[in-house]
CSV table of C-alpha atoms in Angstrom, one decimal:
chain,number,residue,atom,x,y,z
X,90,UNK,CA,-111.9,-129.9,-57.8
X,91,UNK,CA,-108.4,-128.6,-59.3
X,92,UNK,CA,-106.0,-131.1,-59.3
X,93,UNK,CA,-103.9,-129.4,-56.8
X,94,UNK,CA,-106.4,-129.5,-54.1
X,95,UNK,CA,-106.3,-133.6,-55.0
X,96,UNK,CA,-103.1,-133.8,-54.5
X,97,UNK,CA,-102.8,-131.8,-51.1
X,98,UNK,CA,-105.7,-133.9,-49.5
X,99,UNK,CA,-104.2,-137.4,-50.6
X,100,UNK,CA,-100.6,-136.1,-48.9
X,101,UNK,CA,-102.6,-135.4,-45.6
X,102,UNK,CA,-104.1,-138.8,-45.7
X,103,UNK,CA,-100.6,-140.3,-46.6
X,104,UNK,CA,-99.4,-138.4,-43.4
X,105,UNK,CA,-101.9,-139.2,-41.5
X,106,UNK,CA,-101.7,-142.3,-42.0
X,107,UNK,CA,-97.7,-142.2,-40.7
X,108,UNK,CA,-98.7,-140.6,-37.7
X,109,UNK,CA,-100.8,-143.3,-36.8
X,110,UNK,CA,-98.1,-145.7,-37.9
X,111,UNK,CA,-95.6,-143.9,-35.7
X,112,UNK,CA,-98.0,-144.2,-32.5
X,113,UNK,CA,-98.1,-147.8,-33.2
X,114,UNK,CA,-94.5,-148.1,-32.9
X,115,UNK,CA,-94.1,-146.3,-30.1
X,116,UNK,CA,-96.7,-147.8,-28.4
X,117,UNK,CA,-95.3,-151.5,-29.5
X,118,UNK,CA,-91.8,-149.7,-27.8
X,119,UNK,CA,-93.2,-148.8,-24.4
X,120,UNK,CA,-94.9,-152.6,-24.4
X,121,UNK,CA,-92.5,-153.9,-25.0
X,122,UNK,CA,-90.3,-152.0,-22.6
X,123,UNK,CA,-92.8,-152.3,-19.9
X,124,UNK,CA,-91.9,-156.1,-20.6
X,125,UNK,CA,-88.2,-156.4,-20.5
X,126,UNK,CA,-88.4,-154.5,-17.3
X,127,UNK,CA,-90.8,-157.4,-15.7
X,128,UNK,CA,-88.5,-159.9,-17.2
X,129,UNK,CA,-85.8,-158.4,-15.6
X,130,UNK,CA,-87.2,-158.7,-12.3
X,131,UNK,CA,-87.9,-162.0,-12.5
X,132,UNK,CA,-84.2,-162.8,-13.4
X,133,UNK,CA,-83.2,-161.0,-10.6
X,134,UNK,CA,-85.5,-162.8,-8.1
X,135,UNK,CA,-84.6,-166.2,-9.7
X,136,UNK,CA,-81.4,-165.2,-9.1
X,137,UNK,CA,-81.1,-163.9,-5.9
X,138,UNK,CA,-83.4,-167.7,-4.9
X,139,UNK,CA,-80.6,-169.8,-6.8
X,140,UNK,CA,-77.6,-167.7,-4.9
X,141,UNK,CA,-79.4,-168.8,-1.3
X,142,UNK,CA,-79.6,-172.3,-2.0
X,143,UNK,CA,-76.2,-172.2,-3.3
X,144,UNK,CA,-75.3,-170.8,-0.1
X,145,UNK,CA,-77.4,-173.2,1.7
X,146,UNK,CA,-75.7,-176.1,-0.1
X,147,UNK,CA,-71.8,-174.4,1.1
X,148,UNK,CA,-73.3,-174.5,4.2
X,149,UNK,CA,-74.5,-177.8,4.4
X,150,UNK,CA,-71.6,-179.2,2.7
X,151,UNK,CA,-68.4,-177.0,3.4
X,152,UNK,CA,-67.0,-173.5,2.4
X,153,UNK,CA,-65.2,-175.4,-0.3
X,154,UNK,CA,-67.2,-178.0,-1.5
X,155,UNK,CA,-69.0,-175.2,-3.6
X,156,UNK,CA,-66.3,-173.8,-5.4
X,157,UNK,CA,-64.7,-172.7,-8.7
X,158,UNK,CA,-62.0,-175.8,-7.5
X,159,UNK,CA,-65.2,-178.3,-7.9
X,160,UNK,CA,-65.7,-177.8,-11.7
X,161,UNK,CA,-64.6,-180.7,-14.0
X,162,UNK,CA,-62.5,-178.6,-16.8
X,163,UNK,CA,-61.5,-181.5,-18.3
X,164,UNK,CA,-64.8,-182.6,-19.3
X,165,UNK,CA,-66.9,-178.8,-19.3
X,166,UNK,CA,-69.4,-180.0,-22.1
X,167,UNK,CA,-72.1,-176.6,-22.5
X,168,UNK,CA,-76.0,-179.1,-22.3
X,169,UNK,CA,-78.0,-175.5,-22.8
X,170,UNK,CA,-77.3,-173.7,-26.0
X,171,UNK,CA,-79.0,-170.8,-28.5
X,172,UNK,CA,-80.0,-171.2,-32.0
X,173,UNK,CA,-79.4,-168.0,-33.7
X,174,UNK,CA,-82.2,-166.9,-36.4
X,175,UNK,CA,-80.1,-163.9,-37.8
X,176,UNK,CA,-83.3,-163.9,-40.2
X,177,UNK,CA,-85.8,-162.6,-37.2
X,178,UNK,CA,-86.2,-159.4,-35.8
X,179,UNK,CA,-88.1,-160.0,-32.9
X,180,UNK,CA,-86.9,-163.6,-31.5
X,181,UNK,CA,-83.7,-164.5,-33.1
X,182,UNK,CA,-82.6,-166.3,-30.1
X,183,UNK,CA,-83.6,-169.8,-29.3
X,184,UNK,CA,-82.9,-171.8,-26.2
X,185,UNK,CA,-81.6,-175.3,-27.5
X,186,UNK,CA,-82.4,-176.6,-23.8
X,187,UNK,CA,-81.1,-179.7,-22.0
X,188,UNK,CA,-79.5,-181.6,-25.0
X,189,UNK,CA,-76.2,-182.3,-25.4
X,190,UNK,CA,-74.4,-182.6,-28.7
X,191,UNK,CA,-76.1,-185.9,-30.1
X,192,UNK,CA,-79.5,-183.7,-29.4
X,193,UNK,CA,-80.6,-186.4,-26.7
X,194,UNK,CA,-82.1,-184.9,-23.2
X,195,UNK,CA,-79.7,-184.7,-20.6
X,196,UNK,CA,-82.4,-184.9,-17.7
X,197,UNK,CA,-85.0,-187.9,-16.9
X,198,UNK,CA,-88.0,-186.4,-15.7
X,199,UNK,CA,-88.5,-187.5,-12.1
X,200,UNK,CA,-92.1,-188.7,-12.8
X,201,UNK,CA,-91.2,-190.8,-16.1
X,202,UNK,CA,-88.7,-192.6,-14.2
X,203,UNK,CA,-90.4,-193.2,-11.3
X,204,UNK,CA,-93.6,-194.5,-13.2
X,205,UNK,CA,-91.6,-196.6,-15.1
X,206,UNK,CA,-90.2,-198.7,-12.3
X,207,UNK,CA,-93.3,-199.1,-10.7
X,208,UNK,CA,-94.8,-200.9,-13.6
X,209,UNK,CA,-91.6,-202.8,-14.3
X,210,UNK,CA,-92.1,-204.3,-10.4
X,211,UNK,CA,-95.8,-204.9,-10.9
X,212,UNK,CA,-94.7,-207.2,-14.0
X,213,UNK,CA,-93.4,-209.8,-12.4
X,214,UNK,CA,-96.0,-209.9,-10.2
X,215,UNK,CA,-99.6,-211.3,-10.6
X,216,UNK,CA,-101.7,-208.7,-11.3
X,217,UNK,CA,-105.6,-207.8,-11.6
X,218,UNK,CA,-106.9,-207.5,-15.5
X,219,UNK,CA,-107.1,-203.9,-16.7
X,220,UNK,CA,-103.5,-203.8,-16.0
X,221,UNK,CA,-102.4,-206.0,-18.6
X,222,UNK,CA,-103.1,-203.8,-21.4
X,223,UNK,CA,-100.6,-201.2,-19.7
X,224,UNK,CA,-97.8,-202.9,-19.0
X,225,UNK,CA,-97.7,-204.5,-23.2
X,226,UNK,CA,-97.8,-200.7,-24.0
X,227,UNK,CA,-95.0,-200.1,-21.8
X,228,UNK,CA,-92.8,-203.5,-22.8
X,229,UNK,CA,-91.4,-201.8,-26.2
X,230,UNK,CA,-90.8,-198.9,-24.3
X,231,UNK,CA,-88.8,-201.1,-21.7
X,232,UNK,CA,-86.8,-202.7,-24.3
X,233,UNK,CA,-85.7,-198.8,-25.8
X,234,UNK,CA,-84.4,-198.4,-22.3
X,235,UNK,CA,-82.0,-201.3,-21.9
X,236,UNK,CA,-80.7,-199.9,-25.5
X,237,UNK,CA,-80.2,-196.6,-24.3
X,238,UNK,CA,-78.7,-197.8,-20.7
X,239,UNK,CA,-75.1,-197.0,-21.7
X,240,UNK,CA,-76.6,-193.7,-23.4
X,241,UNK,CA,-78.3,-192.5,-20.6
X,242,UNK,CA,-75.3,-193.1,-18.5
X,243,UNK,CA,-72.7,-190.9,-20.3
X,244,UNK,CA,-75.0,-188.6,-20.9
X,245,UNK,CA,-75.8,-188.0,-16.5
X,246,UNK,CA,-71.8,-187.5,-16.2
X,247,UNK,CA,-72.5,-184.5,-17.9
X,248,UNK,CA,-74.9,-183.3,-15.7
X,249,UNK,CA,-72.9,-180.1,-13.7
X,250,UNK,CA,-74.2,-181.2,-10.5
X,251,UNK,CA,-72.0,-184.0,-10.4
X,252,UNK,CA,-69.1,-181.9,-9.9
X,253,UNK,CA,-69.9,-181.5,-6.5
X,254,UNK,CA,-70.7,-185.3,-5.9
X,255,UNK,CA,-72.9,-187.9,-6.5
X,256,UNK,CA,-75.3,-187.4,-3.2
X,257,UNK,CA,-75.6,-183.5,-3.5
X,258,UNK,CA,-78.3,-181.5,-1.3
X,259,UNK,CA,-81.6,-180.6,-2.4
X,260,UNK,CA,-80.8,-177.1,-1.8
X,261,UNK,CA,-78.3,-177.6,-4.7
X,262,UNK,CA,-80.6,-179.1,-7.0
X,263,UNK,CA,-83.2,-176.4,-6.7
X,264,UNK,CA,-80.0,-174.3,-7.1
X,265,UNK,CA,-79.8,-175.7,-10.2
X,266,UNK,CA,-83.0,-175.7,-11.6
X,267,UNK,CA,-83.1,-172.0,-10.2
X,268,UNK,CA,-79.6,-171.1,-12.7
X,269,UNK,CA,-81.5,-173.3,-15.5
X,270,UNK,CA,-85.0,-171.0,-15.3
X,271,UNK,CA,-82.4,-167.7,-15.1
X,272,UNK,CA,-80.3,-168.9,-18.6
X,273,UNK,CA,-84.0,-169.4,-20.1
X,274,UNK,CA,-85.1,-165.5,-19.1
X,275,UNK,CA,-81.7,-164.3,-20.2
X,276,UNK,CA,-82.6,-165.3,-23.3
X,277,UNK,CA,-85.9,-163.9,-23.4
X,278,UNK,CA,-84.5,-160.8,-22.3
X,279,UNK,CA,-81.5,-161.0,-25.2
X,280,UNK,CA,-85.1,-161.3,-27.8
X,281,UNK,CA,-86.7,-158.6,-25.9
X,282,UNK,CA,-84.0,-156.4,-26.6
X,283,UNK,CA,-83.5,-157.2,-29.7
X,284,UNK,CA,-86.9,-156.3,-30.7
X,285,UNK,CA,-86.7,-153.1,-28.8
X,286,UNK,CA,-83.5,-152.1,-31.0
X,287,UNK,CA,-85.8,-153.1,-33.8
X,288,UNK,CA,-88.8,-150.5,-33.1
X,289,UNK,CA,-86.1,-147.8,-32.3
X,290,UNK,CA,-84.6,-148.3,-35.4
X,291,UNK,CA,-88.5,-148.1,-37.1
X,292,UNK,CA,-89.6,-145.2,-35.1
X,293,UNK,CA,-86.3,-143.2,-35.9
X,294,UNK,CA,-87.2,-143.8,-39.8
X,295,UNK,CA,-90.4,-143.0,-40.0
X,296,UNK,CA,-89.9,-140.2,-38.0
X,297,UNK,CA,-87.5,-139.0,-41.2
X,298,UNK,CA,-90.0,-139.7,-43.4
X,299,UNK,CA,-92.7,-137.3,-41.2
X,300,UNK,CA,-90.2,-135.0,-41.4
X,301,UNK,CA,-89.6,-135.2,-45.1
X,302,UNK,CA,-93.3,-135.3,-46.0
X,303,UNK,CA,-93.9,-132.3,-43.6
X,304,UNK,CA,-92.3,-130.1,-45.5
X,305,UNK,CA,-93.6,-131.0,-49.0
X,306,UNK,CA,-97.2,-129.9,-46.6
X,307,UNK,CA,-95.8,-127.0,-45.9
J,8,UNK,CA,-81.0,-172.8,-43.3
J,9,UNK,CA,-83.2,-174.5,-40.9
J,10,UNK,CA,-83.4,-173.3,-37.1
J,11,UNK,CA,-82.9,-176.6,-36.4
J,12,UNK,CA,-80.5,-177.7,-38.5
J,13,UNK,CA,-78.3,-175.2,-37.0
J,14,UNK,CA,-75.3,-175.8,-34.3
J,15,UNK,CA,-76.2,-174.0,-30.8
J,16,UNK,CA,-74.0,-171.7,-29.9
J,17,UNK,CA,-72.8,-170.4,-26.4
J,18,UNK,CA,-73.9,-168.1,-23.7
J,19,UNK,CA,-70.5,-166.8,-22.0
J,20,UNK,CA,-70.9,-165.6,-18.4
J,21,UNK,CA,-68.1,-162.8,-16.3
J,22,UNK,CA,-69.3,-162.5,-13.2
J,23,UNK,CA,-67.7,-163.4,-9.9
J,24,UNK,CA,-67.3,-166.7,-8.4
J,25,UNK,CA,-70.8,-167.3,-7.5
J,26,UNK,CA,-72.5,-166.2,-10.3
J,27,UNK,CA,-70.5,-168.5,-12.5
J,28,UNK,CA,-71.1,-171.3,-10.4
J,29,UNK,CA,-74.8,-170.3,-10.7
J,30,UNK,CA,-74.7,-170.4,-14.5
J,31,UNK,CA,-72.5,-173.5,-15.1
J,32,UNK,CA,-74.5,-175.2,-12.8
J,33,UNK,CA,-77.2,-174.2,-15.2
J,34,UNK,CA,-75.8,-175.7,-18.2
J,35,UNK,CA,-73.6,-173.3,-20.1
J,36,UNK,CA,-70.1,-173.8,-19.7
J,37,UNK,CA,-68.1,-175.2,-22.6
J,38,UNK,CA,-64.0,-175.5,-22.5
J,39,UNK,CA,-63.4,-176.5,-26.2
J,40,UNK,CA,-61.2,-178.7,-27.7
J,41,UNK,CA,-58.2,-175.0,-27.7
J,42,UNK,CA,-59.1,-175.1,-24.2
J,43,UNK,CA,-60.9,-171.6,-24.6
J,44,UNK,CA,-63.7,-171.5,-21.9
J,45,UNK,CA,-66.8,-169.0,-22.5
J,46,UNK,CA,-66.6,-168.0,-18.8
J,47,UNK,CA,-64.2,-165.9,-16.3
J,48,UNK,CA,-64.2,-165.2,-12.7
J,49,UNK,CA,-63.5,-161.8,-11.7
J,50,UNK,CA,-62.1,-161.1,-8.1
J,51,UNK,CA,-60.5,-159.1,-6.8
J,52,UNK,CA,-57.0,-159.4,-8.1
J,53,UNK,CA,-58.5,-160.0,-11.9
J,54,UNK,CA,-57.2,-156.1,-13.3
J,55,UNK,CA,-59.5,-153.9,-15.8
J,56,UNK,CA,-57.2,-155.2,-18.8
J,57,UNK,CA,-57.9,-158.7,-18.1
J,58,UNK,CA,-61.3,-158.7,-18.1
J,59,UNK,CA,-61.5,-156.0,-21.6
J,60,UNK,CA,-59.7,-158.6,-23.1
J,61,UNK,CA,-61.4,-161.5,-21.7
J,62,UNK,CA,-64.7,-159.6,-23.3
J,63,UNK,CA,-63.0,-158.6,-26.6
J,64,UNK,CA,-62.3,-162.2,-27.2
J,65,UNK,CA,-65.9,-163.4,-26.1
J,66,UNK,CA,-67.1,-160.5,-29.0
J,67,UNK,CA,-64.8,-162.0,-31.7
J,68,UNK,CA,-65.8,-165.7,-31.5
J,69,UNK,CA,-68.4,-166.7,-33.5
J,70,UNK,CA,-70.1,-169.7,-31.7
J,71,UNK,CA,-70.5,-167.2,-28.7
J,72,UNK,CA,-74.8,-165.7,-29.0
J,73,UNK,CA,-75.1,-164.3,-26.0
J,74,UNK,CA,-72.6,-162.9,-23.3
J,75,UNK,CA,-73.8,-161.9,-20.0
J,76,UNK,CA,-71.9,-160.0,-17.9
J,77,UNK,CA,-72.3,-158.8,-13.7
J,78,UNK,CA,-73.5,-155.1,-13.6
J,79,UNK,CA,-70.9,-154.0,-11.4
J,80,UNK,CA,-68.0,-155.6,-14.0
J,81,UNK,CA,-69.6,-154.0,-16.5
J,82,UNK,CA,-69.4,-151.1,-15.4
J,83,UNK,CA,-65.5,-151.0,-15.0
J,84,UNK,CA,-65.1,-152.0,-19.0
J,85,UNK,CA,-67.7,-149.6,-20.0
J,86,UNK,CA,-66.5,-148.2,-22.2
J,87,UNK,CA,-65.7,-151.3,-24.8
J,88,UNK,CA,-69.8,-152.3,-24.0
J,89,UNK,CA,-70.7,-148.5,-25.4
J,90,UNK,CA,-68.8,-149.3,-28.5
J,91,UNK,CA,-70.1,-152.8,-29.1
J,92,UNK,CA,-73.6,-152.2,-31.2
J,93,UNK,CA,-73.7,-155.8,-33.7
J,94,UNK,CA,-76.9,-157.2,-32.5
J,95,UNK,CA,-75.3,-160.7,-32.4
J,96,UNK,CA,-73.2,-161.6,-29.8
J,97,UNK,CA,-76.0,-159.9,-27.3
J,98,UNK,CA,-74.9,-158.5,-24.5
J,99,UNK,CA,-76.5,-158.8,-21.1
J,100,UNK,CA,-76.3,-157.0,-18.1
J,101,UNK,CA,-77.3,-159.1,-14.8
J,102,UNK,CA,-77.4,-158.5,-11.8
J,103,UNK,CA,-74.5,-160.0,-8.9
J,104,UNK,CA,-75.2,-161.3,-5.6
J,105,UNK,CA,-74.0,-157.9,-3.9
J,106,UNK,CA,-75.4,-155.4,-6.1
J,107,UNK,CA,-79.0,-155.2,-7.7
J,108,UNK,CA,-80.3,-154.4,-11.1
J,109,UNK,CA,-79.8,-150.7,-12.3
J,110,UNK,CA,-81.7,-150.0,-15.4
J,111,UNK,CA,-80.7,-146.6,-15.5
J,112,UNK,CA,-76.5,-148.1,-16.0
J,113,UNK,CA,-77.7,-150.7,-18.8
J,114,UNK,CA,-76.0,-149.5,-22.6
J,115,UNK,CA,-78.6,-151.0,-24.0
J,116,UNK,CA,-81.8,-149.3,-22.6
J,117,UNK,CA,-79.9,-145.9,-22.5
J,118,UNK,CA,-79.9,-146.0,-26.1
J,119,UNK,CA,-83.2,-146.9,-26.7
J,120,UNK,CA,-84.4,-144.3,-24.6
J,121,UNK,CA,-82.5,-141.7,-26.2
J,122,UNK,CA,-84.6,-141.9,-29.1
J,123,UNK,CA,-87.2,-140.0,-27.4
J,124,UNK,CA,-85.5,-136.6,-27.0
J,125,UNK,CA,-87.5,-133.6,-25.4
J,126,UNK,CA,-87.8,-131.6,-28.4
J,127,UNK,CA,-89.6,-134.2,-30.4
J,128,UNK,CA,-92.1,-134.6,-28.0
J,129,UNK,CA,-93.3,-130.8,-28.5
């Protein structure tokens, strides 16, 4: 076999082999595209569930109780942030969810708290035997919470809701936790996006180089 | 440097009144210590200028990720979304309480469906 002949086979495995490489990448594209568009949806449905309640709550509490006049700028502190990976390609944003600037957790889950006060009633009461071991597990645990009372506190005045008062309608909280899910899809969608501007730029280059090695073929 | 060693930044919000309400009831609004927020309400008397520059300002600060921005407003300052093309801050186009989604409107997805022009594909 002339060496020629070598060389002309081993360029039409090398292109080949960018052709399939190409297809990945556009398939990877259209996936990915096919996702964004899903996530999309879903922002807009959270959205448009979180704008009812909202309206719900104006209706159950005033016109103007829900209102640009309720926020506390003196005190606007941001409790859901991004980490930026400038690194990554595909997910350089991070939700830094629910902490405020110390890094502590804004929000008490309803269940923790509500299991914890049952067992500190049960406590002082008598009690039957295979409880005992569950309530000295939960006495260090106690003790951490009277430390981090005036923690806690300062940290629920951040809380947005609060802006529009202390005993706020459940229509307002699931308002809430409807504008929290839509923050964490926007951010999926910012990654989404960002990978999709990734692939484009990948496509477009090996495209060049199909180009480039297409006419060296020819 | 660590992920997590690293300080959050914001997600800035224009929208109308609702839609900010939505999102700082979420979490994200921040008035810092210059008394610059990382929202703003547009209504109706808000002009075209105000809310460019509102944007432009949003682009330059630097603990500003993400800034998401009501389709319909978005429109109107099109022009200076077309132009912005750093991946970081990201911007998003959402939808508002009286218009829906188009994805045909978004910068973003027009672009990255350009790359598939009709003569390539023969």
């Amino acid at each position: 076999m002339t060496l020629g002949k070598k060389m002309a086979e081993s360029e039409n495995i090398n292109f080949t082999k960018l052709c399939e490489k190409l297809d990945d990448v556009a398939l990877e594209f259209f996936n990915t595209l096919s996702t964004l568009y899903e996530v999309q949806d879903k922002l807009e449905e959270t959205m448009k569930d979180g704008f009812l309640n909202l309206s719900r709550s104006r209706y159950s509490m005033g016109i103007k109780s829900v209102s640009c006049l309720q926020w506390n700028e003196n005190n606007m502190v941001a409790t859901t942030k991004v980490c930026v990976d400038s690194d990554s390609s595909c997910t350089p944003f991070l939700l830094q969810e629910n902490k405020t600037a110390d890094g502590n957790a804004l929000y008490v889950s309803p269940d923790t708290e509500s299991t914890t006060l049952r067992y500190r009633k049960a406590a002082s009461k008598s009690l039957p035997d295979d409880d005992s071991d569950k309530i000295e597990d939960l006495i260090p645990l106690k003790k951490m919470e009277s430390s981090s009372k005036e923690m806690t506190k300062s940290l629920k005045s951040k809380d947005p809701l609060h802006w529009f008062g202390v005993l706020v309608p459940q229509t307002l909280r699931q308002s809430q936790r409807q504008f929290q899910d839509a923050v964490e899809l926007t951010v999926t969608i910012a990654n989404l996006r960002t990978k999709l501007l990734s692939l484009r730029k990948d496509y477009v280059g090996l495209k060049r180089e199909k180009k480039a090695l297409n006419k060296t073929i020819t | 440097m660590a992920l997590s060693a690293q300080k959050g930044r914001l997600i800035a919000v224009i929208g109308d009144e609702d839609t900010c309400t939505g999102f700082l009831l979420g979490g994200i609004g921040e008035i810092n210590k210059k008394r610059e927020s990382n929202f703003l309400v547009v209504d109706k008397n808000t002009s075209v200028p105000d809310i460019e520059e509102a944007f432009r300002s949003f682009l330059k600060r630097d603990d500003i990720a993400i800034i998401l921005i009501v389709q319909n407003v978005a429109e109107m300052i099109r022009h200076v979304i077309d132009s912005h093309v750093q991946p970081i801050p990201a911007v998003l186009e959402i939808p508002s309480k009286e218009c829906p989604y188009d994805a045909s409107k978004d910068s973003i997805l027009r672009r990255a469906k350009g790359m598939f022009a009709a003569e390539d594909l023969r």
